[in-house]
PDB file of C-alpha atoms in Angstrom:
ATOM      1  CA  MET A   4     -24.005 -36.073  -9.492  1.00  0.00           C
ATOM      2  CA  ASP A   5     -21.651 -33.205  -8.276  1.00  0.00           C
ATOM      3  CA  PHE A   6     -18.114 -33.419 -10.532  1.00  0.00           C
ATOM      4  CA  SER A   7     -16.098 -31.032  -8.771  1.00  0.00           C
ATOM      5  CA  THR A   8     -15.303 -30.797  -4.460  1.00  0.00           C
ATOM      6  CA  GLU A   9     -16.271 -27.506  -3.368  1.00  0.00           C
ATOM      7  CA  VAL A  10     -13.601 -26.859  -0.276  1.00  0.00           C
ATOM      8  CA  GLN A  11     -15.296 -25.807   2.847  1.00  0.00           C
ATOM      9  CA  ILE A  12     -14.591 -22.657   4.019  1.00  0.00           C
ATOM     10  CA  PRO A  13     -15.744 -21.444   7.579  1.00  0.00           C
ATOM     11  CA  LEU A  14     -17.742 -18.397   7.617  1.00  0.00           C
ATOM     12  CA  SER A  15     -14.510 -15.512   9.194  1.00  0.00           C
ATOM     13  CA  GLU A  16     -15.547 -14.207  12.542  1.00  0.00           C
ATOM     14  CA  PHE A  17     -13.904 -11.020  11.633  1.00  0.00           C
ATOM     15  CA  LYS A  18     -15.536  -8.696   8.648  1.00  0.00           C
ATOM     16  CA  ILE A  19     -14.113  -7.120   6.049  1.00  0.00           C
ATOM     17  CA  ASP A  20     -16.029  -3.600   4.083  1.00  0.00           C
ATOM     18  CA  TYR A  21     -15.121   0.231   3.101  1.00  0.00           C
ATOM     19  CA  THR A  22     -14.513   1.362   6.867  1.00  0.00           C
ATOM     20  CA  LYS A  23     -11.453  -1.291   6.600  1.00  0.00           C
ATOM     21  CA  ASN A  24      -7.704  -0.986   6.166  1.00  0.00           C
ATOM     22  CA  LEU A  25      -6.181  -4.165   4.385  1.00  0.00           C
ATOM     23  CA  MET A  26      -2.452  -4.845   3.298  1.00  0.00           C
ATOM     24  CA  PHE A  27      -1.786  -7.776   1.128  1.00  0.00           C
ATOM     25  CA  VAL A  28       1.866  -9.011   1.527  1.00  0.00           C
ATOM     26  CA  GLY A  29       3.570 -12.114  -0.669  1.00  0.00           C
ATOM     27  CA  SER A  30       3.927 -13.483  -4.111  1.00  0.00           C
ATOM     28  CA  CYS A  31       2.938 -12.504  -7.035  1.00  0.00           C
ATOM     29  CA  PHE A  32      -1.131 -14.500  -6.685  1.00  0.00           C
ATOM     30  CA  ALA A  33      -1.441 -11.755  -3.949  1.00  0.00           C
ATOM     31  CA  GLN A  34      -0.433  -9.094  -6.164  1.00  0.00           C
ATOM     32  CA  ASN A  35      -3.202 -10.397  -8.423  1.00  0.00           C
ATOM     33  CA  ILE A  36      -5.720 -10.616  -5.709  1.00  0.00           C
ATOM     34  CA  SER A  37      -4.970  -7.639  -3.586  1.00  0.00           C
ATOM     35  CA  GLN A  38      -5.321  -5.689  -7.040  1.00  0.00           C
ATOM     36  CA  ARG A  39      -9.398  -6.902  -7.086  1.00  0.00           C
ATOM     37  CA  PHE A  40      -9.576  -5.265  -3.879  1.00  0.00           C
ATOM     38  CA  VAL A  41      -7.847  -2.118  -5.348  1.00  0.00           C
ATOM     39  CA  ASP A  42     -10.181  -1.777  -8.218  1.00  0.00           C
ATOM     40  CA  LEU A  43     -13.264  -1.994  -5.805  1.00  0.00           C
ATOM     41  CA  LYS A  44     -12.220   1.107  -4.179  1.00  0.00           C
ATOM     42  CA  PHE A  45     -10.644  -0.559  -0.893  1.00  0.00           C
ATOM     43  CA  ASN A  46      -8.583   1.099   1.183  1.00  0.00           C
ATOM     44  CA  ALA A  47      -5.311  -1.455   0.470  1.00  0.00           C
ATOM     45  CA  LEU A  48      -1.771  -1.110   1.058  1.00  0.00           C
ATOM     46  CA  VAL A  49      -0.059  -3.757  -1.495  1.00  0.00           C
ATOM     47  CA  ASN A  50       3.470  -5.178  -1.454  1.00  0.00           C
ATOM     48  CA  PRO A  51       5.153  -2.314  -0.374  1.00  0.00           C
ATOM     49  CA  PHE A  52       8.642  -3.889  -1.039  1.00  0.00           C
ATOM     50  CA  GLY A  53       7.256  -5.673  -4.126  1.00  0.00           C
ATOM     51  CA  THR A  54       6.654  -8.875  -4.583  1.00  0.00           C
ATOM     52  CA  ILE A  55       8.424 -11.330  -1.694  1.00  0.00           C
ATOM     53  CA  TYR A  56       7.866 -15.266  -1.759  1.00  0.00           C
ATOM     54  CA  ASN A  57       9.352 -17.248   0.981  1.00  0.00           C
ATOM     55  CA  PRO A  58       8.330 -16.588   5.186  1.00  0.00           C
ATOM     56  CA  LEU A  59      12.307 -15.854   5.538  1.00  0.00           C
ATOM     57  CA  SER A  60      12.405 -12.398   3.501  1.00  0.00           C
ATOM     58  CA  ILE A  61       9.361 -11.726   4.651  1.00  0.00           C
ATOM     59  CA  GLY A  62       9.919 -12.170   8.162  1.00  0.00           C
ATOM     60  CA  GLN A  63      13.085  -9.679   7.343  1.00  0.00           C
ATOM     61  CA  MET A  64      10.753  -7.301   5.965  1.00  0.00           C
ATOM     62  CA  PHE A  65       8.664  -7.080   8.741  1.00  0.00           C
ATOM     63  CA  ASP A  66      11.483  -7.103  10.986  1.00  0.00           C
ATOM     64  CA  ASN A  67      12.839  -3.961   9.108  1.00  0.00           C
ATOM     65  CA  ILE A  68       9.778  -1.929   8.852  1.00  0.00           C
ATOM     66  CA  ALA A  69       9.383  -2.743  12.899  1.00  0.00           C
ATOM     67  CA  SER A  70      13.172  -1.090  13.429  1.00  0.00           C
ATOM     68  CA  GLY A  71      12.614   1.697  11.702  1.00  0.00           C
ATOM     69  CA  LYS A  72      15.669   0.461   9.355  1.00  0.00           C
ATOM     70  CA  GLN A  73      17.448   3.462   7.411  1.00  0.00           C
ATOM     71  CA  TYR A  74      18.433   2.301   4.072  1.00  0.00           C
ATOM     72  CA  THR A  75      21.506   3.794   3.272  1.00  0.00           C
ATOM     73  CA  GLU A  76      24.586   3.121   0.583  1.00  0.00           C
ATOM     74  CA  LYS A  77      25.442   0.132   1.955  1.00  0.00           C
ATOM     75  CA  ASP A  78      22.489  -1.852   1.480  1.00  0.00           C
ATOM     76  CA  VAL A  79      22.205  -1.138  -1.961  1.00  0.00           C
ATOM     77  CA  PHE A  80      24.296  -2.026  -4.743  1.00  0.00           C
ATOM     78  CA  CYS A  81      24.734  -0.574  -9.096  1.00  0.00           C
ATOM     79  CA  ASP A  82      24.074  -3.451 -11.786  1.00  0.00           C
ATOM     80  CA  HIS A  83      24.556  -2.015 -15.111  1.00  0.00           C
ATOM     81  CA  GLY A  84      23.398   1.266 -14.494  1.00  0.00           C
ATOM     82  CA  MET A  85      20.423  -0.044 -11.949  1.00  0.00           C
ATOM     83  CA  TRP A  86      20.720   0.272  -8.220  1.00  0.00           C
ATOM     84  CA  ASN A  87      19.085  -2.409  -6.576  1.00  0.00           C
ATOM     85  CA  CYS A  88      18.486  -3.646  -2.887  1.00  0.00           C
ATOM     86  CA  TRP A  89      18.437  -7.252  -1.736  1.00  0.00           C
ATOM     87  CA  ASP A  90      15.432  -6.958  -0.037  1.00  0.00           C
ATOM     88  CA  ALA A  91      13.254  -5.189  -1.968  1.00  0.00           C
ATOM     89  CA  HIS A  92      11.984  -6.918  -5.620  1.00  0.00           C
ATOM     90  CA  SER A  93      13.164  -4.309  -8.508  1.00  0.00           C
ATOM     91  CA  SER A  94      10.053  -2.109  -8.824  1.00  0.00           C
ATOM     92  CA  LEU A  95      11.892  -0.581  -6.449  1.00  0.00           C
ATOM     93  CA  SER A  96      15.593   0.081  -8.160  1.00  0.00           C
ATOM     94  CA  SER A  97      16.490   3.014  -9.832  1.00  0.00           C
ATOM     95  CA  ARG A  98      18.906   4.555 -12.224  1.00  0.00           C
ATOM     96  CA  ASN A  99      19.623   6.872  -8.970  1.00  0.00           C
ATOM     97  CA  LYS A 100      21.197   5.458  -6.195  1.00  0.00           C
ATOM     98  CA  GLU A 101      19.398   8.625  -4.293  1.00  0.00           C
ATOM     99  CA  GLU A 102      15.841   7.604  -5.585  1.00  0.00           C
ATOM    100  CA  CYS A 103      16.162   3.958  -4.843  1.00  0.00           C
ATOM    101  CA  LEU A 104      17.337   4.958  -1.218  1.00  0.00           C
ATOM    102  CA  ALA A 105      13.890   7.134  -1.295  1.00  0.00           C
ATOM    103  CA  ASN A 106      12.151   4.214  -2.769  1.00  0.00           C
ATOM    104  CA  LEU A 107      13.193   1.813  -0.099  1.00  0.00           C
ATOM    105  CA  ASN A 108      12.701   4.490   2.939  1.00  0.00           C
ATOM    106  CA  SER A 109       9.815   6.008   1.656  1.00  0.00           C
ATOM    107  CA  ALA A 110       8.309   1.796   1.783  1.00  0.00           C
ATOM    108  CA  VAL A 111      10.046   1.385   5.323  1.00  0.00           C
ATOM    109  CA  SER A 112       8.102   4.764   6.638  1.00  0.00           C
ATOM    110  CA  ARG A 113       4.623   4.220   4.496  1.00  0.00           C
ATOM    111  CA  THR A 114       4.150   0.510   5.839  1.00  0.00           C
ATOM    112  CA  SER A 115       5.007   1.283   9.199  1.00  0.00           C
ATOM    113  CA  GLU A 116       2.336   4.258   9.604  1.00  0.00           C
ATOM    114  CA  PHE A 117      -0.584   1.824   7.364  1.00  0.00           C
ATOM    115  CA  LEU A 118       0.230  -1.261  10.008  1.00  0.00           C
ATOM    116  CA  LYS A 119      -0.848   1.150  13.322  1.00  0.00           C
ATOM    117  CA  LYS A 120      -4.381   1.294  11.530  1.00  0.00           C
ATOM    118  CA  THR A 121      -4.492  -2.235   9.643  1.00  0.00           C
ATOM    119  CA  ASP A 122      -7.648  -3.863  10.317  1.00  0.00           C
ATOM    120  CA  VAL A 123      -6.449  -7.310   8.449  1.00  0.00           C
ATOM    121  CA  ALA A 124      -3.017  -8.279   6.782  1.00  0.00           C
ATOM    122  CA  PHE A 125      -3.344 -11.205   4.302  1.00  0.00           C
ATOM    123  CA  ILE A 126       0.454 -13.084   3.887  1.00  0.00           C
ATOM    124  CA  THR A 127       0.685 -14.809   1.145  1.00  0.00           C
ATOM    125  CA  LEU A 128       3.879 -17.650   1.068  1.00  0.00           C
ATOM    126  CA  GLY A 129       5.165 -18.923  -2.498  1.00  0.00           C
ATOM    127  CA  THR A 130       8.040 -20.917  -1.532  1.00  0.00           C
ATOM    128  CA  ALA A 131      10.275 -22.730   1.192  1.00  0.00           C
ATOM    129  CA  TYR A 132      13.068 -22.370  -1.003  1.00  0.00           C
ATOM    130  CA  VAL A 133      15.417 -19.326   0.656  1.00  0.00           C
ATOM    131  CA  TYR A 134      18.077 -17.467  -1.189  1.00  0.00           C
ATOM    132  CA  PHE A 135      21.309 -16.465   0.377  1.00  0.00           C
ATOM    133  CA  MET A 136      23.972 -14.745  -0.427  1.00  0.00           C
ATOM    134  CA  LYS A 137      27.268 -17.354  -0.163  1.00  0.00           C
ATOM    135  CA  LEU A 138      29.513 -14.508   1.587  1.00  0.00           C
ATOM    136  CA  GLY A 139      27.686 -13.611   4.641  1.00  0.00           C
ATOM    137  CA  GLY A 140      24.794 -15.852   4.633  1.00  0.00           C
ATOM    138  CA  MET A 141      22.266 -13.278   4.095  1.00  0.00           C
ATOM    139  CA  VAL A 142      18.869 -14.011   3.019  1.00  0.00           C
ATOM    140  CA  VAL A 143      17.999 -12.560  -0.189  1.00  0.00           C
ATOM    141  CA  SER A 144      14.147 -11.020  -1.208  1.00  0.00           C
ATOM    142  CA  ASN A 145      15.298 -10.904  -4.604  1.00  0.00           C
ATOM    143  CA  CYS A 146      18.388 -12.014  -6.934  1.00  0.00           C
ATOM    144  CA  HIS A 147      18.166  -8.937  -9.476  1.00  0.00           C
ATOM    145  CA  ARG A 148      19.561 -11.379 -11.931  1.00  0.00           C
ATOM    146  CA  GLN A 149      23.051 -11.561 -10.986  1.00  0.00           C
ATOM    147  CA  GLU A 150      25.150 -14.524 -11.119  1.00  0.00           C
ATOM    148  CA  ALA A 151      24.032 -17.889  -9.229  1.00  0.00           C
ATOM    149  CA  SER A 152      27.149 -18.582  -8.377  1.00  0.00           C
ATOM    150  CA  LEU A 153      26.841 -15.660  -5.841  1.00  0.00           C
ATOM    151  CA  PHE A 154      24.213 -17.337  -3.973  1.00  0.00           C
ATOM    152  CA  GLY A 155      22.744 -20.248  -2.239  1.00  0.00           C
ATOM    153  CA  ARG A 156      19.347 -21.692  -2.541  1.00  0.00           C
ATOM    154  CA  GLU A 157      17.288 -24.083   0.569  1.00  0.00           C
ATOM    155  CA  LEU A 158      14.670 -26.264   1.313  1.00  0.00           C
ATOM    156  CA  ILE A 159      13.902 -24.220   4.707  1.00  0.00           C
ATOM    157  CA  SER A 160      12.583 -26.483   7.487  1.00  0.00           C
ATOM    158  CA  VAL A 161       9.166 -26.685   8.661  1.00  0.00           C
ATOM    159  CA  GLU A 162      10.509 -25.467  12.143  1.00  0.00           C
ATOM    160  CA  GLU A 163      12.199 -22.585  10.320  1.00  0.00           C
ATOM    161  CA  ALA A 164       9.667 -21.124   8.905  1.00  0.00           C
ATOM    162  CA  ALA A 165       7.329 -21.508  11.564  1.00  0.00           C
ATOM    163  CA  ARG A 166       9.475 -18.922  13.677  1.00  0.00           C
ATOM    164  CA  ALA A 167       9.850 -16.755  10.497  1.00  0.00           C
ATOM    165  CA  LEU A 168       5.976 -16.245  10.913  1.00  0.00           C
ATOM    166  CA  GLU A 169       5.612 -15.815  14.569  1.00  0.00           C
ATOM    167  CA  ARG A 170       8.403 -13.353  14.490  1.00  0.00           C
ATOM    168  CA  VAL A 171       5.854 -11.737  11.788  1.00  0.00           C
ATOM    169  CA  VAL A 172       2.646 -12.309  13.467  1.00  0.00           C
ATOM    170  CA  GLY A 173       4.368 -10.658  17.159  1.00  0.00           C
ATOM    171  CA  VAL A 174       5.783  -7.957  15.280  1.00  0.00           C
ATOM    172  CA  LEU A 175       2.417  -6.773  13.950  1.00  0.00           C
ATOM    173  CA  GLN A 176       0.761  -7.102  17.208  1.00  0.00           C
ATOM    174  CA  LYS A 177       3.224  -4.785  18.651  1.00  0.00           C
ATOM    175  CA  ILE A 178       2.793  -2.550  16.555  1.00  0.00           C
ATOM    176  CA  ASN A 179      -1.416  -3.288  16.302  1.00  0.00           C
ATOM    177  CA  PRO A 180      -2.412  -5.281  18.864  1.00  0.00           C
ATOM    178  CA  GLN A 181      -5.955  -5.466  17.445  1.00  0.00           C
ATOM    179  CA  ILE A 182      -4.753  -6.741  13.865  1.00  0.00           C
ATOM    180  CA  LYS A 183      -6.082  -9.624  12.120  1.00  0.00           C
ATOM    181  CA  VAL A 184      -3.911 -11.797   9.985  1.00  0.00           C
ATOM    182  CA  VAL A 185      -4.541 -14.390   7.397  1.00  0.00           C
ATOM    183  CA  PHE A 186      -1.885 -16.596   5.624  1.00  0.00           C
ATOM    184  CA  THR A 187      -2.836 -18.488   2.265  1.00  0.00           C
ATOM    185  CA  VAL A 188      -0.620 -20.252   0.559  1.00  0.00           C
ATOM    186  CA  SER A 189      -0.087 -19.436  -2.936  1.00  0.00           C
ATOM    187  CA  PRO A 190      -1.177 -22.009  -5.946  1.00  0.00           C
ATOM    188  CA  LEU A 191       0.871 -20.995  -8.436  1.00  0.00           C
ATOM    189  CA  ARG A 192       3.652 -24.109  -8.486  1.00  0.00           C
ATOM    190  CA  HIS A 193       7.327 -23.615  -8.880  1.00  0.00           C
ATOM    191  CA  LEU A 194       7.660 -26.305 -11.539  1.00  0.00           C
ATOM    192  CA  ASN A 195      11.378 -25.834 -11.833  1.00  0.00           C
ATOM    193  CA  ASP A 196      12.189 -27.026  -8.057  1.00  0.00           C
ATOM    194  CA  GLY A 197      10.685 -30.240 -10.259  1.00  0.00           C
ATOM    195  CA  ALA A 198       7.177 -31.426  -8.917  1.00  0.00           C
ATOM    196  CA  HIS A 199       7.964 -33.254  -6.052  1.00  0.00           C
ATOM    197  CA  GLY A 200       9.927 -30.396  -4.994  1.00  0.00           C
ATOM    198  CA  ASN A 201       7.116 -28.151  -5.335  1.00  0.00           C
ATOM    199  CA  ASN A 202       5.004 -30.004  -3.090  1.00  0.00           C
ATOM    200  CA  LEU A 203       7.743 -30.169  -0.419  1.00  0.00           C
ATOM    201  CA  SER A 204       7.724 -26.751  -0.390  1.00  0.00           C
ATOM    202  CA  LYS A 205       4.072 -25.954  -0.863  1.00  0.00           C
ATOM    203  CA  SER A 206       3.750 -28.835   2.452  1.00  0.00           C
ATOM    204  CA  THR A 207       6.270 -27.192   4.635  1.00  0.00           C
ATOM    205  CA  LEU A 208       4.341 -23.869   4.388  1.00  0.00           C
ATOM    206  CA  HIS A 209       1.230 -25.320   5.087  1.00  0.00           C
ATOM    207  CA  LEU A 210       2.621 -27.429   8.130  1.00  0.00           C
ATOM    208  CA  ALA A 211       4.099 -24.081   9.214  1.00  0.00           C
ATOM    209  CA  VAL A 212       0.897 -21.682   8.970  1.00  0.00           C
ATOM    210  CA  ALA A 213      -0.793 -24.573  10.746  1.00  0.00           C
ATOM    211  CA  GLN A 214       1.770 -23.918  13.832  1.00  0.00           C
ATOM    212  CA  VAL A 215       1.364 -20.494  14.100  1.00  0.00           C
ATOM    213  CA  GLU A 216      -2.071 -20.595  13.640  1.00  0.00           C
ATOM    214  CA  ALA A 217      -2.679 -22.976  16.618  1.00  0.00           C
ATOM    215  CA  LYS A 218      -0.013 -20.724  18.511  1.00  0.00           C
ATOM    216  CA  TYR A 219      -2.280 -17.262  17.670  1.00  0.00           C
ATOM    217  CA  PRO A 220      -5.836 -18.558  17.321  1.00  0.00           C
ATOM    218  CA  GLU A 221      -7.174 -14.870  18.063  1.00  0.00           C
ATOM    219  CA  THR A 222      -4.743 -13.654  15.694  1.00  0.00           C
ATOM    220  CA  VAL A 223      -4.379 -15.471  12.781  1.00  0.00           C
ATOM    221  CA  SER A 224      -6.110 -17.615  10.626  1.00  0.00           C
ATOM    222  CA  TYR A 225      -5.927 -19.469   7.210  1.00  0.00           C
ATOM    223  CA  PHE A 226      -7.864 -19.085   3.543  1.00  0.00           C
ATOM    224  CA  PRO A 227      -7.510 -21.928   1.405  1.00  0.00           C
ATOM    225  CA  SER A 228      -6.927 -20.327  -2.001  1.00  0.00           C
ATOM    226  CA  TYR A 229      -4.726 -23.399  -2.726  1.00  0.00           C
ATOM    227  CA  GLU A 230      -6.993 -25.842  -1.681  1.00  0.00           C
ATOM    228  CA  ILE A 231      -9.419 -24.420  -4.138  1.00  0.00           C
ATOM    229  CA  VAL A 232      -7.344 -24.645  -7.028  1.00  0.00           C
ATOM    230  CA  MET A 233      -6.148 -27.957  -6.077  1.00  0.00           C
ATOM    231  CA  ASP A 234      -9.630 -29.731  -5.699  1.00  0.00           C
ATOM    232  CA  GLU A 235     -12.128 -27.174  -7.596  1.00  0.00           C
ATOM    233  CA  LEU A 236     -10.131 -25.647 -10.258  1.00  0.00           C
ATOM    234  CA  ARG A 237      -8.101 -28.641 -10.998  1.00  0.00           C
ATOM    235  CA  ASP A 238      -8.703 -28.253 -14.946  1.00  0.00           C
ATOM    236  CA  TYR A 239      -5.761 -26.469 -16.966  1.00  0.00           C
ATOM    237  CA  ARG A 240      -8.339 -24.081 -18.363  1.00  0.00           C
ATOM    238  CA  PHE A 241      -8.149 -22.210 -15.123  1.00  0.00           C
ATOM    239  CA  TYR A 242      -4.334 -21.617 -15.937  1.00  0.00           C
ATOM    240  CA  ASP A 243      -3.215 -18.787 -18.255  1.00  0.00           C
ATOM    241  CA  SER A 244      -0.735 -19.707 -21.155  1.00  0.00           C
ATOM    242  CA  ASP A 245       2.318 -20.855 -19.226  1.00  0.00           C
ATOM    243  CA  MET A 246       0.455 -23.124 -17.604  1.00  0.00           C
ATOM    244  CA  VAL A 247       1.838 -22.495 -13.931  1.00  0.00           C
ATOM    245  CA  HIS A 248      -0.158 -18.852 -13.078  1.00  0.00           C
ATOM    246  CA  LEU A 249      -3.911 -18.615 -12.865  1.00  0.00           C
ATOM    247  CA  SER A 250      -6.186 -17.073 -15.669  1.00  0.00           C
ATOM    248  CA  SER A 251      -8.510 -14.336 -14.471  1.00  0.00           C
ATOM    249  CA  VAL A 252     -11.568 -16.256 -14.237  1.00  0.00           C
ATOM    250  CA  ALA A 253      -9.503 -18.224 -11.316  1.00  0.00           C
ATOM    251  CA  GLU A 254      -8.138 -15.289  -9.476  1.00  0.00           C
ATOM    252  CA  ASP A 255     -11.829 -13.902 -10.270  1.00  0.00           C
ATOM    253  CA  TYR A 256     -13.436 -17.302  -8.410  1.00  0.00           C
ATOM    254  CA  ILE A 257     -11.161 -17.121  -5.535  1.00  0.00           C
ATOM    255  CA  PHE A 258     -11.669 -13.227  -5.115  1.00  0.00           C
ATOM    256  CA  GLU A 259     -15.739 -14.419  -4.830  1.00  0.00           C
ATOM    257  CA  ARG A 260     -14.843 -17.202  -2.080  1.00  0.00           C
ATOM    258  CA  MET A 261     -12.983 -14.760  -0.037  1.00  0.00           C
ATOM    259  CA  GLY A 262     -16.273 -12.496  -0.190  1.00  0.00           C
ATOM    260  CA  ARG A 263     -18.232 -15.441   0.721  1.00  0.00           C
ATOM    261  CA  THR A 264     -15.664 -15.531   3.537  1.00  0.00           C
ATOM    262  CA  TYR A 265     -15.572 -12.252   4.929  1.00  0.00           C
ATOM    263  CA  PHE A 266     -18.138  -9.581   3.583  1.00  0.00           C
ATOM    264  CA  GLU A 267     -21.853  -9.314   5.059  1.00  0.00           C
ATOM    265  CA  SER A 268     -24.676  -9.151   2.338  1.00  0.00           C
ATOM    266  CA  LYS A 269     -24.666  -5.766   2.538  1.00  0.00           C
ATOM    267  CA  THR A 270     -21.059  -5.211   1.512  1.00  0.00           C
ATOM    268  CA  LEU A 271     -21.470  -7.381  -1.448  1.00  0.00           C
ATOM    269  CA  GLU A 272     -24.318  -4.927  -2.133  1.00  0.00           C
ATOM    270  CA  ASN A 273     -22.101  -2.084  -1.945  1.00  0.00           C
ATOM    271  CA  ILE A 274     -19.161  -3.861  -3.620  1.00  0.00           C
ATOM    272  CA  GLU A 275     -21.948  -4.251  -7.007  1.00  0.00           C
ATOM    273  CA  LEU A 276     -22.589  -0.473  -6.796  1.00  0.00           C
ATOM    274  CA  VAL A 277     -19.152   0.294  -6.792  1.00  0.00           C
ATOM    275  CA  LYS A 278     -18.369  -2.055  -9.640  1.00  0.00           C
ATOM    276  CA  LYS A 279     -21.078  -0.347 -12.295  1.00  0.00           C
ATOM    277  CA  PHE A 280     -19.389   3.133 -11.100  1.00  0.00           C
ATOM    278  CA  MET A 281     -16.509   1.731 -11.986  1.00  0.00           C
ATOM    279  CA  LYS A 282     -17.137   0.814 -15.318  1.00  0.00           C
ATOM    280  CA  ALA A 283     -18.238   4.268 -15.629  1.00  0.00           C
ATOM    281  CA  VAL A 284     -15.049   5.804 -14.204  1.00  0.00           C
ATOM    282  CA  ASN A 285     -13.277   3.331 -16.846  1.00  0.00           C
ATOM    283  CA  HIS A 286     -15.254   3.949 -19.851  1.00  0.00           C
ATOM    284  CA  LYS A 287     -13.030   5.462 -22.867  1.00  0.00           C
ATOM    285  CA  VAL A 288     -13.667   9.096 -23.915  1.00  0.00           C
ATOM    286  CA  VAL A 289     -13.399  10.236 -27.237  1.00  0.00           C
ATOM    287  CA  ASP A 290     -14.201  13.754 -27.032  1.00  0.00           C
ATOM    288  CA  LYS A 291     -14.012  15.358 -23.521  1.00  0.00           C
ATOM    289  CA  GLU A 292     -15.567  18.461 -25.183  1.00  0.00           C
ATOM    290  CA  SER A 293     -18.544  17.602 -25.995  1.00  0.00           C
ATOM    291  CA  PRO A 294     -21.701  18.400 -24.379  1.00  0.00           C
ATOM    292  CA  LYS A 295     -23.007  14.757 -23.742  1.00  0.00           C
ATOM    293  CA  ASN A 296     -19.881  14.039 -22.403  1.00  0.00           C
ATOM    294  CA  LYS A 297     -19.872  16.730 -19.869  1.00  0.00           C
ATOM    295  CA  ALA A 298     -23.277  16.201 -18.791  1.00  0.00           C
ATOM    296  CA  PHE A 299     -22.159  11.689 -18.299  1.00  0.00           C
ATOM    297  CA  ALA A 300     -19.077  13.557 -16.237  1.00  0.00           C
ATOM    298  CA  GLU A 301     -21.497  15.826 -14.109  1.00  0.00           C
ATOM    299  CA  LYS A 302     -24.082  12.647 -12.941  1.00  0.00           C
ATOM    300  CA  HIS A 303     -21.170  10.364 -12.094  1.00  0.00           C
ATOM    301  CA  ILE A 304     -19.921  13.253 -10.009  1.00  0.00           C
ATOM    302  CA  ALA A 305     -23.329  13.324  -8.281  1.00  0.00           C
ATOM    303  CA  LEU A 306     -23.543   9.420  -8.088  1.00  0.00           C
ATOM    304  CA  ALA A 307     -20.160   9.343  -6.708  1.00  0.00           C
ATOM    305  CA  LYS A 308     -21.180  11.784  -4.060  1.00  0.00           C
ATOM    306  CA  THR A 309     -23.877   9.988  -3.317  1.00  0.00           C
ATOM    307  CA  LEU A 310     -22.196   6.520  -2.788  1.00  0.00           C
ATOM    308  CA  MET A 311     -19.773   7.913  -0.234  1.00  0.00           C
ATOM    309  CA  GLU A 312     -22.665   9.269   1.805  1.00  0.00           C
ATOM    310  CA  GLN A 313     -24.248   5.657   1.734  1.00  0.00           C
ATOM    311  CA  ILE A 314     -21.434   3.785   1.814  1.00  0.00           C
ATOM    312  CA  PRO A 315     -19.444   4.356   4.930  1.00  0.00           C
ATOM    313  CA  GLY A 316     -15.100   4.917   4.372  1.00  0.00           C
ATOM    314  CA  LEU A 317     -15.646   4.384   0.448  1.00  0.00           C
ATOM    315  CA  ASP A 318     -13.375   7.139  -1.310  1.00  0.00           C
ATOM    316  CA  LEU A 319     -14.081   8.623  -4.357  1.00  0.00           C
ATOM    317  CA  GLN A 320     -12.514  11.815  -4.660  1.00  0.00           C
ATOM    318  CA  LYS A 321      -9.956  10.452  -7.161  1.00  0.00           C
ATOM    319  CA  GLU A 322     -13.281   9.712  -9.695  1.00  0.00           C
ATOM    320  CA  ILE A 323     -14.318  12.711  -8.976  1.00  0.00           C
ATOM    321  CA  GLU A 324     -11.336  14.618 -10.002  1.00  0.00           C
ATOM    322  CA  GLN A 325     -11.258  12.509 -13.292  1.00  0.00           C
ATOM    323  CA  PHE A 326     -14.613  13.462 -14.514  1.00  0.00           C
ATOM    324  CA  LEU A 327     -13.858  17.211 -13.010  1.00  0.00           C
ATOM    325  CA  SER A 328     -11.721  17.096 -15.687  1.00  0.00           C
ATOM    326  CA  TYR A 329     -14.094  16.680 -18.301  1.00  0.00           C
ATOM    327  CA  CYS A 330     -16.346  19.585 -17.343  1.00  0.00           C
TER     328      CYS A 330
END
């Protein structure tokens, strides 16, 4: 007897290995999944403007990147000594105005350059509810805990969401005609909207993505993170203590399903080698000066060099430098 419904995911026509450049944009779910790629030493750029949840904000972000927007004083505001921007997460904020602007402009230039060589962009949508400034109607990516009276909030239509995502794909294709775009819908529920409101929001995102995928079949595909959680991991043991965010076990499983979809068998073998090596990297060192630790470091410096020769695209230079500091 089978007590679960496994989501059938077709093998991807394009594959990911260590030679590929990956970009992850979107909700905190995107942040958590992408961290697994980063921990395994894939070359990835993750949420350069911080976590962004809705299609309009993501579209606005890519518009700013494509136009080479230069952020100036008029784009930031100060609250309780912190300089913030409505376009970005608080991770780019600063107590120094110049530093905040430097963070924003660095994110634009860094992302623009990375997109030119990006092979796959994973875009995770969290909600179809969007905040707008009541004065001027500007889309707000992050409210920075400001007074609720400053904002309006509405559920955008399928058509509005689809137009924003089509614009994203168009911008990415213009920067990099060879890029592949994978949309996914975050399985994290926004229960502040109520169960029904959350379902309306997620349904809007699914329908919008389906329209974009149909329009750009050679470029756009969908990975069913949402369906994996709803249909396979439908037990609360796969959630964190807040019953909204996923447990690390659930995220590990979704990453495993991504591996089955996007990795060749050789890449899976290489991942196991890197995983074993990274356990040694993260090994707690008690006495850096001990002869035993020096021998351990020298052994793994040699191993790192061997792995880089065996696995095209793998960069372990940072780890080599770490081990050199023990010698």
